[in-house]
Coordinates of C-alpha atoms and ligand atoms in Angstrom, one line a residue:
M10 CA 0.0 0.0 0.0
I11 CA 2.9 2.4 0.8
G12 CA 4.4 1.6 -2.5
L13 CA 1.1 2.2 -4.3
L14 CA 0.5 5.5 -2.5
A15 CA 4.0 6.8 -3.1
V16 CA 3.8 6.1 -6.8
A17 CA 0.2 7.5 -7.0
A18 CA 1.4 10.7 -5.3
A19 CA 4.3 11.0 -7.6
L20 CA 2.2 10.6 -10.8
G21 CA -0.5 13.0 -9.4
F22 CA 2.1 15.7 -8.6
G23 CA 3.9 15.1 -11.9
H24 CA 0.6 15.7 -13.7
L25 CA -0.1 18.8 -11.6
V26 CA 3.3 20.3 -12.3
A27 CA 3.1 19.4 -15.9
G28 CA -0.2 21.1 -16.2
V29 CA 1.3 24.3 -15.0
V30 CA 4.7 24.3 -16.7
S31 CA 4.5 22.0 -19.7
P32 CA 1.5 19.8 -20.4
A33 CA 3.5 17.4 -22.6
S34 CA 5.7 16.3 -19.8
S35 CA 3.2 14.6 -17.5
P36 CA 5.3 11.5 -16.6
F37 CA 2.5 8.9 -16.9
L38 CA 1.3 10.2 -20.3
A39 CA 4.9 10.8 -21.6
V40 CA 5.7 7.2 -20.9
G41 CA 2.5 6.1 -22.7
D42 CA 3.4 8.2 -25.7
T43 CA 6.9 6.6 -25.8
V44 CA 5.3 3.1 -25.6
I45 CA 3.2 4.0 -28.7
R46 CA 6.1 5.4 -30.6
F47 CA 8.3 2.4 -30.1
S48 CA 5.6 -0.3 -30.4
P49 CA 6.3 -2.6 -33.4
Q50 CA 3.9 -2.2 -36.2
F51 CA 2.1 -5.6 -35.7
L52 CA 1.3 -4.5 -32.2
T53 CA -0.2 -1.1 -33.2
E54 CA -2.2 -2.7 -36.0
F55 CA -3.4 -5.4 -33.5
A56 CA -4.4 -2.7 -31.0
K57 CA -6.3 -0.6 -33.6
A58 CA -8.1 -3.7 -34.9
T59 CA -9.0 -5.2 -31.5
F60 CA -9.8 -2.1 -29.4
G61 CA -10.6 0.5 -32.1
V62 CA -11.0 3.9 -30.5
A63 CA -10.7 2.4 -27.1
D64 CA -7.0 1.6 -27.8
K65 CA -5.7 4.5 -25.7
P66 CA -7.8 3.8 -22.6
V67 CA -6.7 0.1 -22.9
L68 CA -3.1 1.1 -23.1
L69 CA -3.4 3.5 -20.1
T70 CA -5.2 0.9 -18.1
G71 CA -2.5 -1.7 -18.9
M72 CA 0.2 0.7 -17.9
A73 CA -1.6 1.6 -14.7
V74 CA -1.8 -2.1 -13.8
V75 CA 1.9 -2.7 -14.6
I76 CA 3.0 0.3 -12.5
A77 CA 0.7 -0.7 -9.7
V78 CA 2.2 -4.2 -9.6
V79 CA 5.7 -2.7 -9.6
A80 CA 4.8 -0.2 -6.8
A81 CA 3.1 -2.9 -4.7
A82 CA 6.1 -5.2 -5.1
A83 CA 8.4 -2.4 -4.1
G84 CA 6.4 -2.0 -0.9
L85 CA 6.5 -5.7 -0.2
A86 CA 10.3 -5.8 -0.8
S87 CA 10.7 -3.1 1.8
R88 CA 9.1 -4.9 4.7
R89 CA 12.2 -4.4 6.8
R90 CA 14.4 -1.7 5.0
R91 CA 13.2 1.1 2.8
G92 CA 16.1 0.6 0.3
P93 CA 14.3 -1.5 -2.3
G94 CA 11.3 0.7 -2.4
V95 CA 13.3 3.9 -2.8
V96 CA 15.2 2.3 -5.7
A97 CA 12.0 1.1 -7.4
V98 CA 10.3 4.5 -7.1
S99 CA 13.5 6.2 -8.4
V100 CA 13.7 3.8 -11.4
L101 CA 10.1 4.7 -12.3
G102 CA 11.1 8.3 -11.9
V103 CA 14.0 7.8 -14.4
L104 CA 11.6 6.2 -16.9
G105 CA 9.4 9.3 -16.7
L106 CA 12.4 11.5 -17.1
A107 CA 13.7 9.5 -20.1
A108 CA 10.2 9.6 -21.7
A109 CA 10.2 13.4 -21.5
V110 CA 13.8 13.9 -22.7
F111 CA 13.4 11.6 -25.7
A112 CA 9.9 12.9 -26.7
P113 CA 9.8 14.2 -30.3
V114 CA 9.6 17.8 -29.0
F115 CA 11.7 18.5 -25.9
S116 CA 12.4 21.7 -23.9
P117 CA 14.3 21.9 -20.6
L118 CA 11.0 22.9 -18.9
D119 CA 9.9 19.3 -19.5
L120 CA 12.4 18.1 -16.9
V121 CA 10.5 19.9 -14.1
A122 CA 7.5 17.5 -13.8
P123 CA 9.3 14.2 -13.8
L124 CA 11.9 15.6 -11.3
V125 CA 9.2 16.8 -9.0
A126 CA 7.3 13.5 -9.4
S127 CA 10.4 11.5 -8.4
A128 CA 11.1 13.7 -5.4
V129 CA 7.5 13.5 -4.2
G130 CA 7.4 9.7 -4.8
V131 CA 10.6 9.1 -2.8
A132 CA 9.6 11.5 0.0
V133 CA 6.2 10.0 0.4
F134 CA 7.6 6.5 0.4
V135 CA 10.3 7.3 3.0
G136 CA 7.8 9.2 5.2
L137 CA 5.1 6.5 5.2
H138 CA 7.7 3.8 5.5
A139 CA 9.0 5.3 8.8
L140 CA 5.4 5.7 10.0
A141 CA 4.6 2.0 9.2
L142 CA 7.8 0.7 10.9
R143 CA 6.8 2.5 14.0
A144 CA 3.3 1.1 13.9
C145 CA 4.7 -2.4 13.4
G146 CA 7.3 -2.0 16.0
A147 CA 4.5 -1.4 18.5
R148 CA 2.7 -4.5 17.5
T149 CA 4.1 -6.7 20.3
A150 CA 3.5 -4.1 23.0
D151 CA -0.2 -4.0 23.3
S152 CA -3.1 -4.3 20.9
G153 CA -4.7 -0.9 21.8
A154 CA -1.6 1.0 20.8
R155 CA -1.4 -1.0 17.6
L156 CA -4.9 0.0 16.6
S157 CA -4.4 3.6 17.1
R158 CA -1.2 3.5 15.1
R159 CA -3.0 1.7 12.4
A160 CA -5.4 4.6 12.5
V161 CA -2.4 7.0 12.0
L162 CA -1.3 4.9 9.0
V163 CA -4.7 4.8 7.4
G164 CA -5.3 8.4 8.1
S165 CA -2.0 9.6 6.5
S166 CA -2.5 7.2 3.6
A167 CA -5.9 8.6 2.9
A168 CA -4.5 12.1 3.0
V169 CA -1.9 11.1 0.4
A170 CA -4.5 9.6 -1.7
V171 CA -6.7 12.7 -1.6
M172 CA -3.6 14.8 -2.4
S173 CA -2.8 12.6 -5.4
V174 CA -6.3 12.8 -6.9
G175 CA -6.4 16.5 -6.3
A176 CA -3.1 17.0 -7.8
G177 CA -4.0 15.0 -10.9
L178 CA -7.3 16.9 -11.4
G179 CA -5.4 20.2 -10.8
G180 CA -3.1 19.3 -13.6
M181 CA -5.9 18.8 -16.0
L182 CA -7.7 22.0 -15.0
L183 CA -4.7 24.3 -14.8
S184 CA -3.7 24.2 -18.4
G185 CA -6.2 26.9 -19.3
V186 CA -7.1 25.5 -22.7
G187 CA -10.9 25.4 -21.9
D188 CA -10.9 29.2 -21.4
S189 CA -9.0 29.7 -24.5
R190 CA -11.4 27.6 -26.5
Q191 CA -14.4 29.5 -25.2
R192 CA -12.7 32.8 -26.2
V193 CA -12.0 31.5 -29.7
T194 CA -15.6 30.3 -30.1
A195 CA -16.8 33.8 -29.1
Q196 CA -14.4 35.4 -31.5
L197 CA -15.6 33.2 -34.3
A198 CA -19.2 34.1 -33.6
R199 CA -18.3 37.8 -34.0
V200 CA -16.1 37.5 -37.1
R201 CA -17.5 38.2 -40.5
L202 CA -16.8 35.3 -42.7
A203 CA -15.5 36.1 -46.2
K204 CA -17.4 33.1 -47.5
R205 CA -20.1 31.0 -45.8
A206 CA -20.8 27.4 -46.6
P207 CA -24.2 27.2 -48.3
A208 CA -27.0 26.0 -46.0
I209 CA -27.5 22.2 -46.0
P210 CA -30.7 21.6 -48.1
A211 CA -33.5 19.5 -46.5
G212 CA -33.1 16.6 -48.9
A213 CA -29.3 16.2 -48.2
A214 CA -29.7 13.2 -45.9
F215 CA -32.2 10.5 -44.9
P216 CA -31.4 10.0 -41.2
E217 CA -34.9 8.5 -40.7
L218 CA -33.6 5.6 -42.9
G219 CA -30.6 5.0 -40.7
T220 CA -28.0 7.0 -42.7
P221 CA -26.0 9.6 -40.8
T222 CA -27.2 13.2 -40.4
F223 CA -25.6 15.3 -43.1
L224 CA -23.3 17.2 -40.7
T225 CA -21.7 15.1 -37.9
A226 CA -22.0 16.6 -34.4
N227 CA -18.5 17.4 -33.1
R228 CA -18.8 14.8 -30.3
D229 CA -19.7 12.1 -32.9
F230 CA -17.0 13.0 -35.4
Y231 CA -14.7 10.1 -35.8
R232 CA -11.3 10.6 -34.1
I233 CA -8.0 9.1 -35.2
D234 CA -4.6 10.1 -34.0
V235 CA -1.5 8.7 -32.2
A236 CA -1.7 11.3 -29.4
L237 CA -2.3 9.6 -26.0
R238 CA -3.2 12.8 -24.3
V239 CA -5.0 15.5 -26.2
P240 CA -2.3 18.2 -26.7
A241 CA -3.1 21.3 -24.6
Q242 CA -2.1 24.5 -26.2
R243 CA -3.8 27.9 -25.8
A244 CA -4.7 29.8 -28.9
Q245 CA -2.8 32.9 -27.7
D246 CA 0.4 30.8 -27.4
W247 CA 0.1 29.3 -30.9
T248 CA 2.6 30.3 -33.6
M249 CA 3.4 28.5 -36.8
P250 CA 6.4 29.2 -39.1
I251 CA 6.0 28.6 -42.8
H252 CA 9.6 28.0 -43.9
G253 CA 11.9 25.7 -45.9
M254 CA 11.9 26.0 -49.7
V255 CA 10.1 29.4 -49.8
D256 CA 11.2 32.9 -50.7
N257 CA 9.5 34.8 -47.9
P258 CA 9.3 32.7 -44.8
F259 CA 7.0 34.1 -42.1
T260 CA 5.5 33.0 -38.8
L261 CA 1.7 33.1 -38.1
T262 CA 0.0 33.8 -34.8
F263 CA -3.6 33.0 -34.0
D264 CA -4.5 36.7 -34.2
D265 CA -3.0 36.7 -37.7
L266 CA -5.5 34.0 -38.7
L267 CA -8.4 35.8 -37.2
T268 CA -7.6 39.0 -39.2
R269 CA -7.3 37.2 -42.5
P270 CA -10.3 36.3 -44.7
L271 CA -12.0 33.3 -43.1
V272 CA -14.0 30.9 -45.2
E273 CA -16.4 28.2 -44.2
R274 CA -16.4 24.9 -46.1
T275 CA -18.5 21.7 -45.7
I276 CA -16.0 18.8 -46.0
T277 CA -16.3 15.1 -45.5
M278 CA -13.2 13.7 -43.9
T279 CA -12.1 10.0 -44.3
C280 CA -9.5 7.9 -42.7
V281 CA -7.4 5.6 -44.8
S282 CA -7.9 2.9 -42.2
N283 CA -11.6 2.8 -42.8
P284 CA -12.6 -0.7 -43.8
I285 CA -15.4 -1.4 -46.3
G286 CA -18.6 -0.6 -44.3
G287 CA -16.6 1.3 -41.6
D288 CA -17.5 4.5 -39.8
L289 CA -14.2 6.5 -40.0
V290 CA -15.9 9.1 -42.2
S291 CA -17.7 12.3 -41.0
T292 CA -18.7 15.7 -42.2
A293 CA -18.4 19.1 -40.7
N294 CA -18.5 22.8 -41.5
F295 CA -14.8 23.9 -41.1
V296 CA -13.8 27.5 -40.8
G297 CA -10.3 28.6 -41.7
V298 CA -7.8 30.4 -43.9
E299 CA -7.0 29.3 -47.5
L300 CA -3.8 27.3 -47.2
R301 CA -3.1 28.0 -50.9
D302 CA -3.0 31.8 -50.3
L303 CA -0.5 31.3 -47.4
L304 CA 1.8 29.1 -49.5
L305 CA 1.7 31.6 -52.4
E306 CA 2.5 34.4 -50.0
A307 CA 5.4 32.5 -48.6
G308 CA 6.7 32.1 -52.2
I309 CA 6.9 28.3 -52.3
R310 CA 9.6 27.3 -54.8
P311 CA 8.8 25.0 -57.7
G312 CA 11.0 22.1 -56.4
A313 CA 9.2 21.8 -53.1
D314 CA 6.8 18.9 -53.9
Q315 CA 5.7 18.4 -50.3
I316 CA 4.5 20.5 -47.5
Y317 CA 5.7 18.8 -44.3
S318 CA 3.6 19.7 -41.3
T319 CA 4.3 18.9 -37.7
S320 CA 2.0 18.7 -34.7
I321 CA 2.8 19.9 -31.2
D322 CA 2.6 16.2 -30.1
G323 CA 5.4 15.4 -32.5
W324 CA 3.3 13.7 -35.3
Y325 CA 4.2 14.8 -38.8
T326 CA 3.1 14.2 -42.3
G327 CA 3.8 15.4 -45.9
T328 CA 1.1 16.7 -48.2
P329 CA 1.6 17.0 -52.0
S330 CA 2.2 20.7 -52.8
E331 CA 0.4 20.3 -56.1
V332 CA -2.8 19.4 -54.3
L333 CA -2.5 22.3 -51.8
L334 CA -1.8 24.8 -54.6
E335 CA -4.6 23.5 -56.9
P336 CA -6.9 26.4 -57.5
G337 CA -10.4 25.6 -56.2
R338 CA -9.2 22.6 -54.1
G339 CA -10.0 24.5 -51.0
A340 CA -7.4 23.2 -48.5
L341 CA -7.9 25.0 -45.2
L342 CA -5.8 25.9 -42.2
A343 CA -8.8 25.4 -40.0
I344 CA -9.7 27.0 -36.6
G345 CA -13.5 26.3 -36.4
M346 CA -15.7 23.3 -36.7
N347 CA -19.5 23.3 -36.8
G348 CA -19.8 26.8 -35.3
E349 CA -17.3 26.6 -32.5
A350 CA -13.5 26.5 -32.0
L351 CA -12.0 23.2 -33.0
P352 CA -12.6 20.7 -30.2
P353 CA -9.4 19.7 -28.3
E354 CA -9.5 16.2 -29.8
H355 CA -9.9 17.6 -33.3
G356 CA -6.8 19.8 -33.3
F357 CA -7.5 22.9 -31.2
P358 CA -6.3 25.6 -31.8
V359 CA -5.3 25.0 -35.5
R360 CA -5.4 22.0 -37.9
M361 CA -5.2 21.3 -41.6
V362 CA -8.1 20.0 -43.7
V363 CA -7.7 19.1 -47.3
P364 CA -10.7 17.9 -49.3
G365 CA -10.0 14.7 -51.2
L366 CA -7.0 13.4 -49.3
Y367 CA -7.0 10.8 -46.6
G368 CA -6.4 12.4 -43.2
Y369 CA -3.0 10.8 -42.6
V370 CA -1.4 12.8 -45.5
S371 CA -3.3 16.0 -45.0
A372 CA -5.2 16.7 -41.8
T373 CA -2.5 17.5 -39.2
K374 CA -4.2 18.4 -35.9
W375 CA -2.5 20.8 -33.4
V376 CA -0.3 21.9 -36.3
V377 CA 2.7 24.1 -35.3
D378 CA 5.1 23.9 -38.2
M379 CA 5.0 23.9 -41.9
E380 CA 8.0 23.3 -44.1
A381 CA 8.2 23.4 -47.8
T382 CA 10.5 20.5 -48.8
T383 CA 10.6 17.3 -50.9
F384 CA 9.2 13.9 -50.4
D385 CA 12.8 12.6 -50.8
A386 CA 14.0 14.6 -48.0
K387 CA 11.5 13.7 -45.3
P388 CA 9.0 10.9 -45.0
G389 CA 5.8 11.3 -43.0
Y390 CA 4.9 9.3 -39.9
W391 CA 2.7 6.7 -41.7
L392 CA 4.9 6.7 -44.7
E393 CA 7.7 5.3 -42.5
R394 CA 5.2 2.6 -41.4
G395 CA 4.4 1.3 -44.9
W396 CA 1.5 3.5 -46.0
A397 CA 1.4 5.2 -49.4
Q398 CA 2.9 8.6 -50.1
K399 CA 0.0 10.0 -52.2
A400 CA -3.4 9.1 -50.8
P401 CA -6.3 10.5 -52.7
I402 CA -9.6 9.3 -51.2
K403 CA -11.1 6.3 -53.1
T404 CA -14.7 6.4 -54.3
Q405 CA -16.6 4.3 -51.8
S406 CA -20.2 3.4 -50.7
R407 CA -21.6 2.0 -47.5
I408 CA -24.9 0.2 -46.7
D409 CA -26.5 1.5 -43.5
T410 CA -29.9 -0.2 -43.8
P411 CA -30.6 -3.0 -43.4
R412 CA -28.0 -3.9 -40.8
G413 CA -26.0 -7.1 -41.4
F414 CA -27.9 -10.3 -40.4
A415 CA -31.1 -8.3 -39.6
T416 CA -34.4 -10.1 -39.9
L417 CA -37.0 -8.0 -41.6
P418 CA -40.8 -8.5 -42.1
A419 CA -41.9 -9.4 -45.6
G420 CA -43.2 -6.7 -47.9
R421 CA -41.5 -3.6 -49.2
L422 CA -38.2 -2.6 -47.6
V423 CA -35.8 0.2 -48.0
V424 CA -32.1 -0.2 -48.6
A425 CA -30.1 3.0 -47.8
G426 CA -26.6 4.3 -47.1
I427 CA -23.9 6.8 -48.0
A428 CA -21.3 7.2 -50.7
W429 CA -18.4 9.6 -51.2
S430 CA -15.8 10.6 -53.7
Q431 CA -14.1 13.8 -52.6
P432 CA -13.4 16.2 -54.2
V433 CA -15.4 15.5 -57.4
G434 CA -18.5 14.1 -55.7
V435 CA -20.8 11.1 -56.4
S436 CA -23.1 11.2 -59.4
R437 CA -24.6 7.7 -59.2
V438 CA -25.1 4.8 -56.8
E439 CA -26.3 1.4 -57.9
V440 CA -27.8 -1.4 -55.8
R441 CA -28.2 -5.0 -56.6
M442 CA -30.0 -7.8 -54.8
D443 CA -28.7 -11.4 -54.7
G444 CA -26.2 -10.8 -57.6
G445 CA -29.0 -9.6 -59.9
A446 CA -29.0 -6.6 -62.3
W447 CA -27.7 -3.3 -61.0
Q448 CA -30.5 -0.8 -60.2
E449 CA -30.1 2.9 -59.8
A450 CA -30.6 4.3 -56.3
E451 CA -32.2 7.6 -55.5
L452 CA -29.6 10.1 -54.4
S453 CA -29.9 12.9 -51.8
T454 CA -29.5 16.5 -52.9
E455 CA -25.8 17.2 -53.6
V456 CA -24.1 19.7 -51.3
T457 CA -20.7 19.8 -52.9
G458 CA -18.2 17.4 -54.4
D459 CA -16.3 17.5 -51.1
T460 CA -19.1 15.9 -49.2
W461 CA -20.8 12.5 -48.9
R462 CA -24.1 11.8 -50.5
M463 CA -26.9 9.6 -49.2
W464 CA -28.8 7.1 -51.4
R465 CA -31.9 4.8 -51.0
R466 CA -33.9 2.3 -53.0
E467 CA -37.0 0.2 -52.3
F468 CA -37.2 -3.6 -52.8
D469 CA -40.0 -6.1 -52.6
L470 CA -38.4 -9.4 -51.4
S471 CA -39.5 -12.9 -51.0
P472 CA -38.9 -14.6 -47.6
G473 CA -35.4 -16.0 -47.1
S474 CA -31.8 -14.9 -47.0
H475 CA -30.7 -12.0 -49.2
T476 CA -27.5 -10.2 -50.1
V477 CA -27.5 -6.5 -51.1
Q478 CA -24.5 -4.9 -52.8
T479 CA -23.7 -1.3 -53.9
R480 CA -21.3 0.6 -56.1
A481 CA -20.9 4.3 -56.5
T482 CA -19.8 6.3 -59.5
D483 CA -18.0 9.6 -59.3
S484 CA -18.9 12.8 -61.3
N485 CA -16.2 11.9 -63.8
G486 CA -18.0 8.6 -64.6
L487 CA -15.6 6.3 -62.8
T488 CA -17.2 3.5 -60.8
Q489 CA -15.7 2.2 -57.6
T490 CA -13.7 -0.9 -58.2
E491 CA -14.9 -4.4 -57.3
Q492 CA -11.3 -5.3 -56.6
R493 CA -11.0 -5.9 -52.8
A494 CA -8.1 -4.2 -51.0
D495 CA -7.1 -3.9 -47.4
P496 CA -6.8 -0.4 -46.0
I497 CA -3.0 -0.6 -46.0
P498 CA -1.2 0.9 -48.0
D499 CA -3.6 3.4 -49.7
G500 CA -7.2 2.7 -48.6
A501 CA -9.8 -0.2 -48.7
S502 CA -11.7 -0.9 -51.9
G503 CA -14.4 -3.3 -53.0
W504 CA -18.1 -3.4 -53.2
P505 CA -19.8 -3.5 -49.8
A506 CA -22.3 -6.4 -49.2
T507 CA -24.9 -6.9 -46.5
I508 CA -26.5 -10.2 -45.8
F509 CA -30.0 -10.2 -44.1
S510 CA -33.1 -12.1 -44.2
V511 CA -36.8 -11.6 -44.7
A512 CA -39.2 -13.5 -42.5
Ligands
MTE24 N1 -1.3 15.5 -34.8 C1 -2.0 14.5 -35.5 N2 -2.8 14.8 -36.5 C2 -3.4 13.9 -37.2 C3 -3.2 12.5 -36.9 C4 -2.4 12.2 -35.8 O1 -2.1 11.0 -35.4 N3 -1.7 13.2 -35.1 N4 -3.9 11.5 -37.6 C5 -4.4 11.9 -38.9 C6 -5.4 10.9 -39.4 S1 -4.8 9.4 -39.8 C7 -6.7 11.3 -39.6 S2 -7.7 10.2 -40.4 C8 -7.2 12.6 -39.2 C9 -8.4 12.4 -38.3 O2 -8.9 13.6 -37.9 P1 -10.1 13.6 -36.8 O3 -9.6 12.9 -35.6 O4 -10.4 15.1 -36.5 O5 -11.3 12.9 -37.4 O6 -6.3 13.3 -38.5 C10 -5.0 13.3 -39.0 N5 -4.2 14.2 -38.2
MO25 MO1 -6.5 8.3 -40.8

């Protein structure tokens, strides 16, 4: 118990101090980040496939269990002398220190939290250990004294526990990001947008048929990243240099972005890891600055074929310059999402959004650096892990109704779903039942080529088992391929199929 409490107090205080001086250096989370960074690929793929979006809570829980076991063992090993416990707590402290030092982004301030955590851990351990020895030493004297000393031990332990929890919470609250977000949301409400996204027409979605609503609420928007803790940076502290192969490098502040023309654009984002029928696709109204204008102002040189962006959490990716410079592509340096500041999990204060490219080559969240360079010079995070360099979104369709293996009553039934092909848009979706002839589905009103489109079609089926399939065609007349492919290296393909039965 003494081991557990000492380590808990250390981690709690480490978190508190990190919240004040440098959020990235919280020892527990810094160690978790390091585990993710150095995990072999088969392990990360296994975790993503098995736990999905719960992969981070699972990792943190696993780490907590391992640390708790080590801490308890340290306590048990110190029954007589405190030496083993002090060593164990110190070793954990060194791990936290190492994780902070070898993090992708390091500043000397990051040393403070792990050092304070180690000192608190050792001090609490030594203090409680002395207390416990005294209580145990009295054990043979008389049982009355033993009880009261046990009360002392329990009382002081409880105090340490409360302190630890308080310190941990304090660390989360003190970073001030919540206030900053509220301020940005208020600023966005006042700002006059240079261009608004057109209102979403009533016929743009069929949520009553089980397809998604046209815009995805921020809390429902799919989330994918390798950041264990959501990076905490205040808008007023944000700066981003645009540099490298450019003639006029400059550095942007958040206020610079607010005073530039801000445009609103409805964009459907997609993750390359989305399997056929998957839900890593969502749509939002993003507000931001035209990335193309920024790159032209910086005077990007012809040889720079990639814009290499880095997140404050150390993640990095390269986006093809030709896509970002394409007139009308509409790549954004975004600060708003669905009428508010970017949510912390979606990149507050600033992120990239590029219509038509999978997120891993374009949608850097918490972006803090942009360098014009070449693909040869610097590979992105997922490029290094076997994913493709250029990653245009593949035309895809999904069946939402009926659900797989559903049993439906006889009579007329509706098949419905979504399809996407950013940035050109979907012009046709066909449906076929039991391998029969393809039949054209009814499409929802098109919003823009950058967004998904819903479809539906009625069928009258005989009782028994049925298989429905779909395929979408983009506005250039290209139909999604039947060829099945796994997400790696450049996105899943193939016609979705749903098996269900009619009673
Ligand atoms: N900093 C950072 N940005 C990132 C990532 C990341 O791991 N770290 N993942 C990318 C991937 S793979 C996708 S699909 C999108 C997802 O954005 P969302 O979580 O807002 O939906 O973010 C991209 N931006
Ligand atoms: Mo992704």
